[in-house]
Amino acid sequence: MSLNKNALEQPANNLLAALPPSDYERLVPHLKLVSLSSRQILYEAREAIAQVYFPNKAVVSIITTMQDGSTVEAGLVSNEGMVGVSVILGDNITSTTALVQIPDSAMQMDADILRSEFNRGTALQSVLLRYVQGMYTQIAQGSACNRLHKLERRLARWLLTVSDRLESEQFPLTQEFISQMLGVRRAGVTEAANILSEARIITYHRGQINILNREALKQTSCECYQIIEDEYVRLLSFAQ
């Protein structure tokens, strides 16, 4: 994809939008608008990260994979953030995998260039470090949630988080994919989704989720959703 004038002047990614014009203009020659497809792997665990991504409307799951192949989502990245934060933390090798959950587009940049720009110590460094703090909050709260809360509440929290990133009450997700992200068996997701469906909180049909009653979904969710959401809102306000 080429970087059109509108995307250039009004970046959809909030981290890029938060930069002063002079800092952003220095990055523009190194940004490439790319399409991200469903299930596309942006980087693999224990492999060098060659490119970083600033998603527009795409949603990317940061997942941990165990020796037996089981997975669980550690974090979620959309237009509030960047995929590949290890690059600015002193190493371009990470133990996680970045997998596209919802397809759309992103701004791609060479990892070495981003690291060089980050080390200048300009506003870019401040913006990215603030984002890393937000990601830490999300990962820490998500870890506690996965350990302590019932699946039905975790599913509600997760659906709300995805909905917030997409700014939509409808989105495509299979139960198989949800089970992989939550680190549970598919049968468990089916049971939890049926509970929400019978309460007319959501509908689920042929891989399409539709949130019917957002307030009821919030009430079903655990307190982790509000903590993660508050941090997400702080990130957005920081970018404005």
PDB file of C-alpha atoms in Angstrom:
ATOM      1  CA  MET A   1       0.000   0.000   0.000  1.00  0.00           C
ATOM      2  CA  SER A   2       1.162   3.525  -0.675  1.00  0.00           C
ATOM      3  CA  LEU A   3       0.978   6.169   2.010  1.00  0.00           C
ATOM      4  CA  ASN A   4      -1.760   8.508   0.768  1.00  0.00           C
ATOM      5  CA  LYS A   5      -1.929  12.163   1.708  1.00  0.00           C
ATOM      6  CA  ASN A   6      -4.766  11.733   4.194  1.00  0.00           C
ATOM      7  CA  ALA A   7      -2.981   8.928   6.055  1.00  0.00           C
ATOM      8  CA  LEU A   8       0.137  11.075   6.054  1.00  0.00           C
ATOM      9  CA  GLU A   9      -1.521  14.165   7.528  1.00  0.00           C
ATOM     10  CA  GLN A  10      -3.884  12.400   9.923  1.00  0.00           C
ATOM     11  CA  PRO A  11      -2.343   9.156  11.221  1.00  0.00           C
ATOM     12  CA  ALA A  12      -4.983   6.727  12.509  1.00  0.00           C
ATOM     13  CA  ASN A  13      -2.581   5.230  15.027  1.00  0.00           C
ATOM     14  CA  ASN A  14      -2.698   7.169  18.294  1.00  0.00           C
ATOM     15  CA  LEU A  15       1.008   6.848  19.094  1.00  0.00           C
ATOM     16  CA  LEU A  16       1.935   8.425  15.775  1.00  0.00           C
ATOM     17  CA  ALA A  17      -0.771  11.045  16.212  1.00  0.00           C
ATOM     18  CA  ALA A  18       0.680  11.969  19.623  1.00  0.00           C
ATOM     19  CA  LEU A  19       4.032  13.021  18.162  1.00  0.00           C
ATOM     20  CA  PRO A  20       4.865  16.676  17.528  1.00  0.00           C
ATOM     21  CA  PRO A  21       4.738  17.474  13.786  1.00  0.00           C
ATOM     22  CA  SER A  22       8.520  17.700  13.475  1.00  0.00           C
ATOM     23  CA  ASP A  23       9.059  14.283  15.072  1.00  0.00           C
ATOM     24  CA  TYR A  24       6.342  12.657  12.996  1.00  0.00           C
ATOM     25  CA  GLU A  25       7.589  14.185   9.748  1.00  0.00           C
ATOM     26  CA  ARG A  26      11.021  12.686  10.390  1.00  0.00           C
ATOM     27  CA  LEU A  27       9.402   9.235  10.593  1.00  0.00           C
ATOM     28  CA  VAL A  28       7.214   9.588   7.498  1.00  0.00           C
ATOM     29  CA  PRO A  29       9.869   8.578   4.931  1.00  0.00           C
ATOM     30  CA  HIS A  30      10.358   5.328   6.852  1.00  0.00           C
ATOM     31  CA  LEU A  31       6.664   4.420   7.255  1.00  0.00           C
ATOM     32  CA  LYS A  32       4.945   1.990   4.919  1.00  0.00           C
ATOM     33  CA  LEU A  33       1.179   1.389   4.880  1.00  0.00           C
ATOM     34  CA  VAL A  34       0.598  -2.388   4.820  1.00  0.00           C
ATOM     35  CA  SER A  35      -2.418  -4.695   4.913  1.00  0.00           C
ATOM     36  CA  LEU A  36      -2.583  -7.193   7.762  1.00  0.00           C
ATOM     37  CA  SER A  37      -4.526 -10.390   7.071  1.00  0.00           C
ATOM     38  CA  SER A  38      -6.335 -12.607   9.563  1.00  0.00           C
ATOM     39  CA  ARG A  39      -3.986 -15.026  11.389  1.00  0.00           C
ATOM     40  CA  GLN A  40      -0.928 -13.339   9.882  1.00  0.00           C
ATOM     41  CA  ILE A  41       2.131 -13.729  12.111  1.00  0.00           C
ATOM     42  CA  LEU A  42       4.035 -10.450  12.450  1.00  0.00           C
ATOM     43  CA  TYR A  43       6.863 -11.987  14.427  1.00  0.00           C
ATOM     44  CA  GLU A  44       7.585 -15.374  15.962  1.00  0.00           C
ATOM     45  CA  ALA A  45       8.762 -16.087  19.497  1.00  0.00           C
ATOM     46  CA  ARG A  46      12.553 -16.269  19.882  1.00  0.00           C
ATOM     47  CA  GLU A  47      13.152 -14.797  16.437  1.00  0.00           C
ATOM     48  CA  ALA A  48      14.579 -11.357  15.679  1.00  0.00           C
ATOM     49  CA  ILE A  49      11.964  -8.646  15.125  1.00  0.00           C
ATOM     50  CA  ALA A  50      12.764  -7.034  11.768  1.00  0.00           C
ATOM     51  CA  GLN A  51       9.773  -4.679  11.512  1.00  0.00           C
ATOM     52  CA  VAL A  52       7.479  -2.969  13.977  1.00  0.00           C
ATOM     53  CA  TYR A  53       3.842  -2.098  13.313  1.00  0.00           C
ATOM     54  CA  PHE A  54       1.571   0.778  14.309  1.00  0.00           C
ATOM     55  CA  PRO A  55      -1.942  -0.667  13.726  1.00  0.00           C
ATOM     56  CA  ASN A  56      -4.758   1.464  12.343  1.00  0.00           C
ATOM     57  CA  LYS A  57      -7.909  -0.616  12.801  1.00  0.00           C
ATOM     58  CA  ALA A  58      -6.237  -4.025  12.932  1.00  0.00           C
ATOM     59  CA  VAL A  59      -6.177  -5.905  16.245  1.00  0.00           C
ATOM     60  CA  VAL A  60      -3.090  -7.980  17.079  1.00  0.00           C
ATOM     61  CA  SER A  61      -2.825 -10.568  19.842  1.00  0.00           C
ATOM     62  CA  ILE A  62       0.463 -11.014  21.679  1.00  0.00           C
ATOM     63  CA  ILE A  63       0.463 -14.684  22.617  1.00  0.00           C
ATOM     64  CA  THR A  64       2.536 -17.083  24.694  1.00  0.00           C
ATOM     65  CA  THR A  65       2.901 -20.668  23.439  1.00  0.00           C
ATOM     66  CA  MET A  66       3.747 -23.620  25.684  1.00  0.00           C
ATOM     67  CA  GLN A  67       5.767 -26.707  24.743  1.00  0.00           C
ATOM     68  CA  ASP A  68       2.612 -28.740  24.130  1.00  0.00           C
ATOM     69  CA  GLY A  69       1.359 -26.116  21.662  1.00  0.00           C
ATOM     70  CA  SER A  70      -1.279 -24.603  23.949  1.00  0.00           C
ATOM     71  CA  THR A  71      -1.547 -20.822  23.804  1.00  0.00           C
ATOM     72  CA  VAL A  72      -2.836 -17.900  25.839  1.00  0.00           C
ATOM     73  CA  GLU A  73      -3.087 -14.232  24.981  1.00  0.00           C
ATOM     74  CA  ALA A  74      -0.765 -12.019  27.023  1.00  0.00           C
ATOM     75  CA  GLY A  75      -1.761  -8.688  25.478  1.00  0.00           C
ATOM     76  CA  LEU A  76      -3.776  -6.951  22.799  1.00  0.00           C
ATOM     77  CA  VAL A  77      -2.606  -4.170  20.471  1.00  0.00           C
ATOM     78  CA  SER A  78      -4.646  -1.957  18.172  1.00  0.00           C
ATOM     79  CA  ASN A  79      -4.588   1.702  17.178  1.00  0.00           C
ATOM     80  CA  GLU A  80      -3.525   2.786  20.663  1.00  0.00           C
ATOM     81  CA  GLY A  81      -0.136   1.141  20.371  1.00  0.00           C
ATOM     82  CA  MET A  82       2.721  -0.597  18.619  1.00  0.00           C
ATOM     83  CA  VAL A  83       3.613  -4.209  17.880  1.00  0.00           C
ATOM     84  CA  GLY A  84       7.255  -4.974  18.638  1.00  0.00           C
ATOM     85  CA  VAL A  85       8.022  -3.033  21.844  1.00  0.00           C
ATOM     86  CA  SER A  86      11.009  -5.293  22.617  1.00  0.00           C
ATOM     87  CA  VAL A  87      12.914  -3.336  19.977  1.00  0.00           C
ATOM     88  CA  ILE A  88      12.994  -0.224  22.186  1.00  0.00           C
ATOM     89  CA  LEU A  89      13.742  -2.147  25.380  1.00  0.00           C
ATOM     90  CA  GLY A  90      17.262  -3.208  24.438  1.00  0.00           C
ATOM     91  CA  ASP A  91      16.558  -6.454  22.571  1.00  0.00           C
ATOM     92  CA  ASN A  92      14.732  -7.429  19.397  1.00  0.00           C
ATOM     93  CA  ILE A  93      14.136 -10.994  20.592  1.00  0.00           C
ATOM     94  CA  THR A  94      10.943 -11.802  22.520  1.00  0.00           C
ATOM     95  CA  SER A  95       9.327 -14.910  23.993  1.00  0.00           C
ATOM     96  CA  THR A  96       5.918 -14.067  22.511  1.00  0.00           C
ATOM     97  CA  THR A  97       4.329 -14.260  19.054  1.00  0.00           C
ATOM     98  CA  ALA A  98       2.344 -11.451  17.414  1.00  0.00           C
ATOM     99  CA  LEU A  99      -0.732 -12.783  15.601  1.00  0.00           C
ATOM    100  CA  VAL A 100      -3.282 -10.690  13.702  1.00  0.00           C
ATOM    101  CA  GLN A 101      -6.708 -11.232  15.234  1.00  0.00           C
ATOM    102  CA  ILE A 102      -8.780  -8.718  13.259  1.00  0.00           C
ATOM    103  CA  PRO A 103      -7.441  -7.779   9.793  1.00  0.00           C
ATOM    104  CA  ASP A 104      -7.022  -4.208   8.603  1.00  0.00           C
ATOM    105  CA  SER A 105      -3.951  -2.045   8.023  1.00  0.00           C
ATOM    106  CA  ALA A 106      -0.908  -0.733   9.882  1.00  0.00           C
ATOM    107  CA  MET A 107       2.101   1.506   9.450  1.00  0.00           C
ATOM    108  CA  GLN A 108       5.220  -0.642   9.188  1.00  0.00           C
ATOM    109  CA  MET A 109       8.726   0.547  10.037  1.00  0.00           C
ATOM    110  CA  ASP A 110      12.145  -1.073  10.024  1.00  0.00           C
ATOM    111  CA  ALA A 111      13.028  -2.033  13.601  1.00  0.00           C
ATOM    112  CA  ASP A 112      16.576  -0.638  13.388  1.00  0.00           C
ATOM    113  CA  ILE A 113      15.280   2.755  12.258  1.00  0.00           C
ATOM    114  CA  LEU A 114      12.752   2.913  15.100  1.00  0.00           C
ATOM    115  CA  ARG A 115      15.463   2.020  17.616  1.00  0.00           C
ATOM    116  CA  SER A 116      17.710   4.753  16.246  1.00  0.00           C
ATOM    117  CA  GLU A 117      14.902   7.330  16.411  1.00  0.00           C
ATOM    118  CA  PHE A 118      13.974   6.206  19.923  1.00  0.00           C
ATOM    119  CA  ASN A 119      17.543   6.663  21.130  1.00  0.00           C
ATOM    120  CA  ARG A 120      17.479  10.308  20.079  1.00  0.00           C
ATOM    121  CA  GLY A 121      15.573  10.952  23.313  1.00  0.00           C
ATOM    122  CA  THR A 122      12.906  13.068  21.642  1.00  0.00           C
ATOM    123  CA  ALA A 123       9.125  13.021  22.132  1.00  0.00           C
ATOM    124  CA  LEU A 124       8.996   9.621  20.423  1.00  0.00           C
ATOM    125  CA  GLN A 125      10.879   8.109  23.340  1.00  0.00           C
ATOM    126  CA  SER A 126       8.483   9.608  25.881  1.00  0.00           C
ATOM    127  CA  VAL A 127       5.390   8.490  23.947  1.00  0.00           C
ATOM    128  CA  LEU A 128       6.624   4.915  23.505  1.00  0.00           C
ATOM    129  CA  LEU A 129       7.729   4.528  27.125  1.00  0.00           C
ATOM    130  CA  ARG A 130       4.308   5.715  28.278  1.00  0.00           C
ATOM    131  CA  TYR A 131       2.786   3.076  26.027  1.00  0.00           C
ATOM    132  CA  VAL A 132       5.025   0.354  27.483  1.00  0.00           C
ATOM    133  CA  GLN A 133       3.713   1.298  30.931  1.00  0.00           C
ATOM    134  CA  GLY A 134       0.161   0.840  29.645  1.00  0.00           C
ATOM    135  CA  MET A 135       1.027  -2.537  28.134  1.00  0.00           C
ATOM    136  CA  TYR A 136       2.522  -3.655  31.437  1.00  0.00           C
ATOM    137  CA  THR A 137      -0.754  -2.814  33.188  1.00  0.00           C
ATOM    138  CA  GLN A 138      -2.728  -4.788  30.607  1.00  0.00           C
ATOM    139  CA  ILE A 139      -0.469  -7.849  30.801  1.00  0.00           C
ATOM    140  CA  ALA A 140      -0.291  -7.853  34.600  1.00  0.00           C
ATOM    141  CA  GLN A 141      -4.053  -7.528  35.009  1.00  0.00           C
ATOM    142  CA  GLY A 142      -4.720 -10.109  32.328  1.00  0.00           C
ATOM    143  CA  SER A 143      -2.446 -12.607  34.072  1.00  0.00           C
ATOM    144  CA  ALA A 144      -4.307 -12.164  37.343  1.00  0.00           C
ATOM    145  CA  CYS A 145      -7.649 -12.437  35.556  1.00  0.00           C
ATOM    146  CA  ASN A 146      -6.720 -15.697  33.823  1.00  0.00           C
ATOM    147  CA  ARG A 147      -5.724 -17.218  37.152  1.00  0.00           C
ATOM    148  CA  LEU A 148      -8.495 -15.995  39.443  1.00  0.00           C
ATOM    149  CA  HIS A 149     -11.718 -15.452  37.503  1.00  0.00           C
ATOM    150  CA  LYS A 150     -14.337 -17.733  36.005  1.00  0.00           C
ATOM    151  CA  LEU A 151     -14.330 -18.262  32.252  1.00  0.00           C
ATOM    152  CA  GLU A 152     -17.684 -16.560  31.714  1.00  0.00           C
ATOM    153  CA  ARG A 153     -16.384 -13.353  33.312  1.00  0.00           C
ATOM    154  CA  ARG A 154     -13.069 -13.578  31.439  1.00  0.00           C
ATOM    155  CA  LEU A 155     -14.889 -14.027  28.140  1.00  0.00           C
ATOM    156  CA  ALA A 156     -17.042 -10.968  28.848  1.00  0.00           C
ATOM    157  CA  ARG A 157     -13.937  -8.937  29.684  1.00  0.00           C
ATOM    158  CA  TRP A 158     -12.178 -10.084  26.532  1.00  0.00           C
ATOM    159  CA  LEU A 159     -15.138  -9.354  24.217  1.00  0.00           C
ATOM    160  CA  LEU A 160     -15.466  -5.867  25.681  1.00  0.00           C
ATOM    161  CA  THR A 161     -11.763  -5.206  25.162  1.00  0.00           C
ATOM    162  CA  VAL A 162     -11.899  -6.289  21.512  1.00  0.00           C
ATOM    163  CA  SER A 163     -15.051  -4.209  20.993  1.00  0.00           C
ATOM    164  CA  ASP A 164     -13.314  -1.126  22.424  1.00  0.00           C
ATOM    165  CA  ARG A 165     -10.354  -1.510  20.085  1.00  0.00           C
ATOM    166  CA  LEU A 166     -12.606  -1.905  17.028  1.00  0.00           C
ATOM    167  CA  GLU A 167     -15.150   0.688  18.186  1.00  0.00           C
ATOM    168  CA  SER A 168     -17.808  -1.783  17.069  1.00  0.00           C
ATOM    169  CA  GLU A 169     -20.339  -4.119  18.670  1.00  0.00           C
ATOM    170  CA  GLN A 170     -19.961  -6.630  15.824  1.00  0.00           C
ATOM    171  CA  PHE A 171     -16.800  -8.462  14.821  1.00  0.00           C
ATOM    172  CA  PRO A 172     -15.635 -11.811  13.394  1.00  0.00           C
ATOM    173  CA  LEU A 173     -14.189 -14.320  15.877  1.00  0.00           C
ATOM    174  CA  THR A 174     -14.353 -18.105  15.949  1.00  0.00           C
ATOM    175  CA  GLN A 175     -14.765 -20.064  19.168  1.00  0.00           C
ATOM    176  CA  GLU A 176     -11.571 -21.942  18.314  1.00  0.00           C
ATOM    177  CA  PHE A 177      -9.622 -18.693  18.164  1.00  0.00           C
ATOM    178  CA  ILE A 178     -11.184 -17.402  21.392  1.00  0.00           C
ATOM    179  CA  SER A 179     -10.258 -20.650  23.156  1.00  0.00           C
ATOM    180  CA  GLN A 180      -6.651 -20.259  22.010  1.00  0.00           C
ATOM    181  CA  MET A 181      -6.485 -16.673  23.256  1.00  0.00           C
ATOM    182  CA  LEU A 182      -8.041 -17.470  26.639  1.00  0.00           C
ATOM    183  CA  GLY A 183      -6.002 -20.647  27.047  1.00  0.00           C
ATOM    184  CA  VAL A 184      -9.015 -22.938  27.570  1.00  0.00           C
ATOM    185  CA  ARG A 185     -10.735 -25.789  25.762  1.00  0.00           C
ATOM    186  CA  ARG A 186     -13.180 -24.901  23.005  1.00  0.00           C
ATOM    187  CA  ALA A 187     -15.970 -26.663  24.903  1.00  0.00           C
ATOM    188  CA  GLY A 188     -15.487 -24.200  27.748  1.00  0.00           C
ATOM    189  CA  VAL A 189     -15.821 -21.230  25.403  1.00  0.00           C
ATOM    190  CA  THR A 190     -18.963 -22.774  23.886  1.00  0.00           C
ATOM    191  CA  GLU A 191     -20.520 -23.140  27.327  1.00  0.00           C
ATOM    192  CA  ALA A 192     -19.622 -19.596  28.390  1.00  0.00           C
ATOM    193  CA  ALA A 193     -20.838 -18.133  25.092  1.00  0.00           C
ATOM    194  CA  ASN A 194     -24.120 -20.032  25.441  1.00  0.00           C
ATOM    195  CA  ILE A 195     -24.674 -18.512  28.869  1.00  0.00           C
ATOM    196  CA  LEU A 196     -24.205 -15.014  27.431  1.00  0.00           C
ATOM    197  CA  SER A 197     -26.402 -15.851  24.450  1.00  0.00           C
ATOM    198  CA  GLU A 198     -29.240 -17.250  26.564  1.00  0.00           C
ATOM    199  CA  ALA A 199     -29.161 -14.065  28.631  1.00  0.00           C
ATOM    200  CA  ARG A 200     -29.476 -12.123  25.349  1.00  0.00           C
ATOM    201  CA  ILE A 201     -26.226 -10.308  26.054  1.00  0.00           C
ATOM    202  CA  ILE A 202     -24.568 -11.463  22.825  1.00  0.00           C
ATOM    203  CA  THR A 203     -25.370 -13.461  19.724  1.00  0.00           C
ATOM    204  CA  TYR A 204     -22.893 -15.758  18.045  1.00  0.00           C
ATOM    205  CA  HIS A 205     -23.457 -17.176  14.579  1.00  0.00           C
ATOM    206  CA  ARG A 206     -20.997 -18.513  12.009  1.00  0.00           C
ATOM    207  CA  GLY A 207     -18.000 -16.795  13.520  1.00  0.00           C
ATOM    208  CA  GLN A 208     -19.702 -13.425  14.043  1.00  0.00           C
ATOM    209  CA  ILE A 209     -20.031 -11.899  17.512  1.00  0.00           C
ATOM    210  CA  ASN A 210     -22.749  -9.304  18.098  1.00  0.00           C
ATOM    211  CA  ILE A 211     -22.947  -7.549  21.473  1.00  0.00           C
ATOM    212  CA  LEU A 212     -26.635  -6.919  22.166  1.00  0.00           C
ATOM    213  CA  ASN A 213     -26.423  -5.484  25.683  1.00  0.00           C
ATOM    214  CA  ARG A 214     -23.121  -3.809  26.483  1.00  0.00           C
ATOM    215  CA  GLU A 215     -24.100  -2.794  30.016  1.00  0.00           C
ATOM    216  CA  ALA A 216     -25.091  -6.351  30.881  1.00  0.00           C
ATOM    217  CA  LEU A 217     -21.794  -7.579  29.432  1.00  0.00           C
ATOM    218  CA  LYS A 218     -19.948  -5.112  31.668  1.00  0.00           C
ATOM    219  CA  GLN A 219     -21.852  -6.376  34.699  1.00  0.00           C
ATOM    220  CA  THR A 220     -20.971  -9.955  33.763  1.00  0.00           C
ATOM    221  CA  SER A 221     -17.298  -9.096  33.358  1.00  0.00           C
ATOM    222  CA  CYS A 222     -14.860  -9.017  36.245  1.00  0.00           C
ATOM    223  CA  GLU A 223     -13.249  -5.846  37.592  1.00  0.00           C
ATOM    224  CA  CYS A 224     -10.249  -6.436  35.326  1.00  0.00           C
ATOM    225  CA  TYR A 225     -12.102  -4.967  32.360  1.00  0.00           C
ATOM    226  CA  GLN A 226     -12.494  -1.574  34.018  1.00  0.00           C
ATOM    227  CA  ILE A 227      -8.842  -1.482  35.070  1.00  0.00           C
ATOM    228  CA  ILE A 228      -7.674  -2.330  31.538  1.00  0.00           C
ATOM    229  CA  GLU A 229     -10.221   0.053  29.995  1.00  0.00           C
ATOM    230  CA  ASP A 230      -9.146   2.942  32.262  1.00  0.00           C
ATOM    231  CA  GLU A 231      -5.547   2.436  31.146  1.00  0.00           C
ATOM    232  CA  TYR A 232      -6.659   2.313  27.507  1.00  0.00           C
ATOM    233  CA  VAL A 233      -8.547   5.602  27.915  1.00  0.00           C
ATOM    234  CA  ARG A 234      -5.471   7.148  29.554  1.00  0.00           C
ATOM    235  CA  LEU A 235      -3.380   6.088  26.590  1.00  0.00           C
ATOM    236  CA  LEU A 236      -5.856   7.677  24.185  1.00  0.00           C
ATOM    237  CA  SER A 237      -5.998  10.934  26.182  1.00  0.00           C
ATOM    238  CA  PHE A 238      -2.208  10.983  26.328  1.00  0.00           C
ATOM    239  CA  ALA A 239      -2.166  10.836  22.544  1.00  0.00           C
ATOM    240  CA  GLN A 240      -4.517  13.771  22.103  1.00  0.00           C
TER     241      GLN A 240
END
